[in-house]
PDB file of C-alpha atoms in Angstrom:
ATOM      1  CA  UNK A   1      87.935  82.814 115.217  1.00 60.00           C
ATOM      2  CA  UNK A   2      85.603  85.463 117.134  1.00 68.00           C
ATOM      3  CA  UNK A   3      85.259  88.830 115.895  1.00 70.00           C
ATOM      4  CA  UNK A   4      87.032  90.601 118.771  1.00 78.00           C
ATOM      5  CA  UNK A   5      90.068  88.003 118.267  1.00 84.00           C
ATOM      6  CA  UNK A   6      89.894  89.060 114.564  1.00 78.00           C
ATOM      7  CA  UNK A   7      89.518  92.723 115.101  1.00 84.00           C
ATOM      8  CA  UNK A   8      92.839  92.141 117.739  1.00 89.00           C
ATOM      9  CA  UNK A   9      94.436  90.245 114.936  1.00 92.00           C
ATOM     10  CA  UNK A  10      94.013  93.504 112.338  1.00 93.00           C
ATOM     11  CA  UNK A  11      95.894  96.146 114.814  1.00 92.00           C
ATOM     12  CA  UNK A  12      98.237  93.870 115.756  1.00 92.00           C
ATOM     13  CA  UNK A  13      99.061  93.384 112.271  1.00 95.00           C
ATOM     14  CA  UNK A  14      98.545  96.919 111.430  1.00 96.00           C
ATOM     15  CA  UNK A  15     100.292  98.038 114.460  1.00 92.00           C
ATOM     16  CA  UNK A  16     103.158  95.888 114.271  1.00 94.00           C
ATOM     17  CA  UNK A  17     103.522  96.170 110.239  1.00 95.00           C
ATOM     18  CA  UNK A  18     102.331  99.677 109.130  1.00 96.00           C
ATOM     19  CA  UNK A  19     100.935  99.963 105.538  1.00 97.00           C
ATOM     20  CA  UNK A  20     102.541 102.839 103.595  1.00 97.00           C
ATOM     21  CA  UNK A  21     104.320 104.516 106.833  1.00 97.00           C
ATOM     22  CA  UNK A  22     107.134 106.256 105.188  1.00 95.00           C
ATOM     23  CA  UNK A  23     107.754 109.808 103.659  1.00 92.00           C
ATOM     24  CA  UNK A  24     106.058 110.369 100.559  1.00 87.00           C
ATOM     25  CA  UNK A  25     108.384 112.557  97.828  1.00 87.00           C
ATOM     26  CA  UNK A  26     105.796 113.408  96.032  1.00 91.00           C
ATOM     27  CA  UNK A  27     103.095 115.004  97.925  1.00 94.00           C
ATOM     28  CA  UNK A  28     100.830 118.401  97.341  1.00 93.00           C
ATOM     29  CA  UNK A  29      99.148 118.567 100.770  1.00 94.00           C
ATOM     30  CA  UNK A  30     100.481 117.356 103.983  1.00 95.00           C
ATOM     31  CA  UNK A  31      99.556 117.751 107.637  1.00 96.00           C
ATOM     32  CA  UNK A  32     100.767 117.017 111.401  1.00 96.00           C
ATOM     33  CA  UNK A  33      98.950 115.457 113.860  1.00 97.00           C
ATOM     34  CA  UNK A  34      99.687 115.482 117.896  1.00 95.00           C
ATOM     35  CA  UNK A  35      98.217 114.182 120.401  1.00 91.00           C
ATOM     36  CA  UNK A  36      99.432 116.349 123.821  1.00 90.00           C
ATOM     37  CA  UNK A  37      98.672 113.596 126.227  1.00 86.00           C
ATOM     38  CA  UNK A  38     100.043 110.312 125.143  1.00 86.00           C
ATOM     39  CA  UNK A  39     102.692 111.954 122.634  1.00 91.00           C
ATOM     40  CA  UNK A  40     101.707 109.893 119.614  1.00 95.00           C
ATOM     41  CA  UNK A  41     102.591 112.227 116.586  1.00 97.00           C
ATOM     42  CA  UNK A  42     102.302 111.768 112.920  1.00 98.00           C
ATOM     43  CA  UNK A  43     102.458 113.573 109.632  1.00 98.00           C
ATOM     44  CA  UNK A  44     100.077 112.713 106.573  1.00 97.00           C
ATOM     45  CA  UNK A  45     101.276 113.100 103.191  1.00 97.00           C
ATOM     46  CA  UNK A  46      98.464 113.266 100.099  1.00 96.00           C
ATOM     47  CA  UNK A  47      99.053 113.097  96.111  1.00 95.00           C
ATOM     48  CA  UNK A  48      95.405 114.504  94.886  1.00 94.00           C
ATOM     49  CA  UNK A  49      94.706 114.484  91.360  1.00 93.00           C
ATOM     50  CA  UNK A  50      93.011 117.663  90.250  1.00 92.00           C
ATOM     51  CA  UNK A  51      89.591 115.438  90.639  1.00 93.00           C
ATOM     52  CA  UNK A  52      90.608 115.720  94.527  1.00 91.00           C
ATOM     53  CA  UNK A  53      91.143 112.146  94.286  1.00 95.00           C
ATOM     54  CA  UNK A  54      93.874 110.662  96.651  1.00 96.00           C
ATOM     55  CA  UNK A  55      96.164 109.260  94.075  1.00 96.00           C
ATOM     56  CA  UNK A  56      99.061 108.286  97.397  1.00 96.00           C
ATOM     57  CA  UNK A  57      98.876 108.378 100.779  1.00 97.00           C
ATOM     58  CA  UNK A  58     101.523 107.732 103.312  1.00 98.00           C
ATOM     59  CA  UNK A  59     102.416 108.744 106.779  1.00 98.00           C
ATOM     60  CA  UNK A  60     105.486 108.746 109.551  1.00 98.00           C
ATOM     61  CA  UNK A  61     104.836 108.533 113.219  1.00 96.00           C
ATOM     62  CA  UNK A  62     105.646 107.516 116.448  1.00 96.00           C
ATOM     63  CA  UNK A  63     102.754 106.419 118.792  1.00 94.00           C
ATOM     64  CA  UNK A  64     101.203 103.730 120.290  1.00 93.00           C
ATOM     65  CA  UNK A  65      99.952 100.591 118.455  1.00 92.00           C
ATOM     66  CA  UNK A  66      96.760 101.932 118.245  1.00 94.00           C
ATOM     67  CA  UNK A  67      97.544 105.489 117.045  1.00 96.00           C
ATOM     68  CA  UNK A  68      99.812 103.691 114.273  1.00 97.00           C
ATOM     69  CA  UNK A  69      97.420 100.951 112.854  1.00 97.00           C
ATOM     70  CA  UNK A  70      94.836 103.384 112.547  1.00 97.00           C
ATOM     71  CA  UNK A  71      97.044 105.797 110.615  1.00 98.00           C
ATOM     72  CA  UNK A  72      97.482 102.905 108.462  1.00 98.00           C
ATOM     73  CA  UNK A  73      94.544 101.686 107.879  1.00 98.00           C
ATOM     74  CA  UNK A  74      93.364 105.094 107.535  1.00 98.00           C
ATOM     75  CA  UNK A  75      96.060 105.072 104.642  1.00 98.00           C
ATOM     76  CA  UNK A  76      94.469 102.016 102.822  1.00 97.00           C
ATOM     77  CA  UNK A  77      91.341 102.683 102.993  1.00 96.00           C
ATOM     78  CA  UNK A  78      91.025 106.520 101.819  1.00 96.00           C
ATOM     79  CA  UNK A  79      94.009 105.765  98.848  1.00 96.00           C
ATOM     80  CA  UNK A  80      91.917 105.968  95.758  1.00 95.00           C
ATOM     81  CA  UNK A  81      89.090 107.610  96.848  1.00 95.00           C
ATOM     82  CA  UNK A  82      87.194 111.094  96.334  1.00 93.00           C
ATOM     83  CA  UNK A  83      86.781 113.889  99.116  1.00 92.00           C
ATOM     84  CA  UNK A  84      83.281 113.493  99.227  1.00 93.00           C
ATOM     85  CA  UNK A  85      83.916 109.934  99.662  1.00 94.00           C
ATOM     86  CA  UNK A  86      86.824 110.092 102.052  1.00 95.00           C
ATOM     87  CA  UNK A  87      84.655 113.074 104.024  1.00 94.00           C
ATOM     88  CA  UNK A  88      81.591 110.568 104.582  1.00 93.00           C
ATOM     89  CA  UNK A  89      84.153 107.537 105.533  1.00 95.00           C
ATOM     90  CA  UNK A  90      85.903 109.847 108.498  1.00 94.00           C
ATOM     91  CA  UNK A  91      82.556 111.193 109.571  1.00 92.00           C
ATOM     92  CA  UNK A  92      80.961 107.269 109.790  1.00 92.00           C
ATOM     93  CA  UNK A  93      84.577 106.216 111.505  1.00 93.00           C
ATOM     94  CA  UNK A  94      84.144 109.050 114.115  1.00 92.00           C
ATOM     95  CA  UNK A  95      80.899 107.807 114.927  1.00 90.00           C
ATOM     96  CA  UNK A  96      81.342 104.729 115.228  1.00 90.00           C
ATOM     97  CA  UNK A  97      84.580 105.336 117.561  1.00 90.00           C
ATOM     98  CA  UNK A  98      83.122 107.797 119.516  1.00 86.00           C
ATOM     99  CA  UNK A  99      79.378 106.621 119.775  1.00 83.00           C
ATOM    100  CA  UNK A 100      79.870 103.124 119.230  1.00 75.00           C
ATOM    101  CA  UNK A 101      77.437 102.705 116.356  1.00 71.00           C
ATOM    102  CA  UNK A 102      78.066 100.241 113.618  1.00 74.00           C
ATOM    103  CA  UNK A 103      79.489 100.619 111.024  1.00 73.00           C
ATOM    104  CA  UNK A 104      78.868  99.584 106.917  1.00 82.00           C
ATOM    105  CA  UNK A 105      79.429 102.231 104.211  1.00 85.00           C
ATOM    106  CA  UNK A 106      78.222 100.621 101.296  1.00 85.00           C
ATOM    107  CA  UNK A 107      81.106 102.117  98.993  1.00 87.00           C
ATOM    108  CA  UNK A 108      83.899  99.671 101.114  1.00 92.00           C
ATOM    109  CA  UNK A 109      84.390  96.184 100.663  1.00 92.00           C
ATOM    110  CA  UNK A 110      83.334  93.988 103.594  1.00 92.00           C
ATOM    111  CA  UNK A 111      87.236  93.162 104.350  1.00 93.00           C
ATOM    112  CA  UNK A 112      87.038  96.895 104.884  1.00 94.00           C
ATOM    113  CA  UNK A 113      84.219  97.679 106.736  1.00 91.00           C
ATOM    114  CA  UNK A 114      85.837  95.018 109.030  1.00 91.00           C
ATOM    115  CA  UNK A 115      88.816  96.322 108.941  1.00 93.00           C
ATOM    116  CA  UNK A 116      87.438  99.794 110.508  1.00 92.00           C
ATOM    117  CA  UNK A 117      85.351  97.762 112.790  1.00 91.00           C
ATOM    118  CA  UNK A 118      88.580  96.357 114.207  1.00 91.00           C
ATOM    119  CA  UNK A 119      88.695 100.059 115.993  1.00 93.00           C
ATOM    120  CA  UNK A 120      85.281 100.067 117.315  1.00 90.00           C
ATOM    121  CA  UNK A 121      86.501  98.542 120.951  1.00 88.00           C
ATOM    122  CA  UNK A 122      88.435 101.882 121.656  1.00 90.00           C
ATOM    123  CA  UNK A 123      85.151 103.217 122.207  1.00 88.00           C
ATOM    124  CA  UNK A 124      85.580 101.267 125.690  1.00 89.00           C
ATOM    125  CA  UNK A 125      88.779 103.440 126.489  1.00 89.00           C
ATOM    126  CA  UNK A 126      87.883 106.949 126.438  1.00 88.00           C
ATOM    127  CA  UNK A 127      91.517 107.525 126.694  1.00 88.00           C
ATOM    128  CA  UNK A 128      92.483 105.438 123.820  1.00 91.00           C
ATOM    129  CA  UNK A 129      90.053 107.207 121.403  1.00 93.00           C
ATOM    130  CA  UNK A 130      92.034 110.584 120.492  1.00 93.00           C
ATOM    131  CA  UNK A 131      95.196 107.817 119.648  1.00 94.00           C
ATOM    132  CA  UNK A 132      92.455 106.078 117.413  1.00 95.00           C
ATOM    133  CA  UNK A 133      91.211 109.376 115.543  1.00 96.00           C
ATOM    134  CA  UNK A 134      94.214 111.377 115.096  1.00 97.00           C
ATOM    135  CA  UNK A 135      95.199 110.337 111.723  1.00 97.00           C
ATOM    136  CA  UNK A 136      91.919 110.839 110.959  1.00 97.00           C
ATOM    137  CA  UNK A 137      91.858 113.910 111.625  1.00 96.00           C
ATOM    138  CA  UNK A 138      95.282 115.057 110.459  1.00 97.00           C
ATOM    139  CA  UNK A 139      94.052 113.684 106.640  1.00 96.00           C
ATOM    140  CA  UNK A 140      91.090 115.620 106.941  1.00 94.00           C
ATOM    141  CA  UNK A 141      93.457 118.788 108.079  1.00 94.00           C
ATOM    142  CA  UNK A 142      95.479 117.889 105.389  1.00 94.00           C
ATOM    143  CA  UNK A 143      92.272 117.834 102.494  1.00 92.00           C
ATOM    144  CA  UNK A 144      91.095 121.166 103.757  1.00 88.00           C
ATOM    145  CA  UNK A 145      94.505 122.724 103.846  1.00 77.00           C
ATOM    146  CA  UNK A 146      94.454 122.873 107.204  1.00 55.00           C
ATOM    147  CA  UNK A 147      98.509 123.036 109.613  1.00 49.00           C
ATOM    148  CA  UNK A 148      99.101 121.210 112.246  1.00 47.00           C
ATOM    149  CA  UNK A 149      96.200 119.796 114.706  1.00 49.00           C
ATOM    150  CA  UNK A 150      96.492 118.593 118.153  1.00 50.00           C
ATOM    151  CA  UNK A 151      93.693 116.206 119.445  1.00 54.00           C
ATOM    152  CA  UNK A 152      92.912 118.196 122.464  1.00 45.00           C
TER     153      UNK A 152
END
């Protein structure tokens, strides 16, 4: 199997079977996410240990496949981690979605650097890239205390 029928394989997966979508009850920072274009919504709810360590992570949503298997991946691969970690993860994902640079932070396994590589070909659909970032964005939101964003 080719990498871009891999990286098809992952959102279709993550798209079709969303890790961790569902409404956290215990939560002690949330946020909303909406993209105004395409409609794709979702809401981000965060357990942090006093550490700011992500101790759950979970989401609900409506939106496209690609707006929901990034909001789940996003879910997998920031559970567990710092905010100075999870900071330098969204920053390198950003990138690499909206530049199209590669992508390796040395901190993720290699199944998950490939699994955030899977999003690198929305880079090719300007369109397509606010449906990739929102959740993204909405956990950051959601770190910093932030309300509701909209992807403008």
């Amino acid at each position: 199997m080719d990498l871009k029928e891999l990286y098809k394989e992952i959102i279709l997966d993550h798209g079709k079977n969303p890790r961790n979508k569902t409404k956290s009850i215990n939560f002690n920072r949330d946020a909303k996410g909406h993209n105004p274009l395409c409609g794709d919504k979702v809401h981000v709810y965060l357990n942090l240990d006093d550490s700011m360590k992500i101790i759950d992570i979970s989401f609900e949503g409506e939106g496209c496949a690609i707006s929901m298997a990034s909001a789940s991946i996003m879910t997998e691969i920031t559970k567990g981690k710092d905010l100075n970690l999870i900071k330098n993860i969204i920053s390198e994902f950003l990138k690499m979605i909206k530049e199209g640079s590669n992508l390796r932070i040395n901190s993720l396994s290699e199944d998950q650097n490939t699994t955030l590589m899977s999003l690198s070909g929305v880079k090719q659909y300007p369109m397509r890239v606010k449906c990739a970032t929102m959740a993204w964005h909405t956990v950051l939101s959601a770190l910093e205390s932030k309300e509701k964003i909209k992807t403008n």
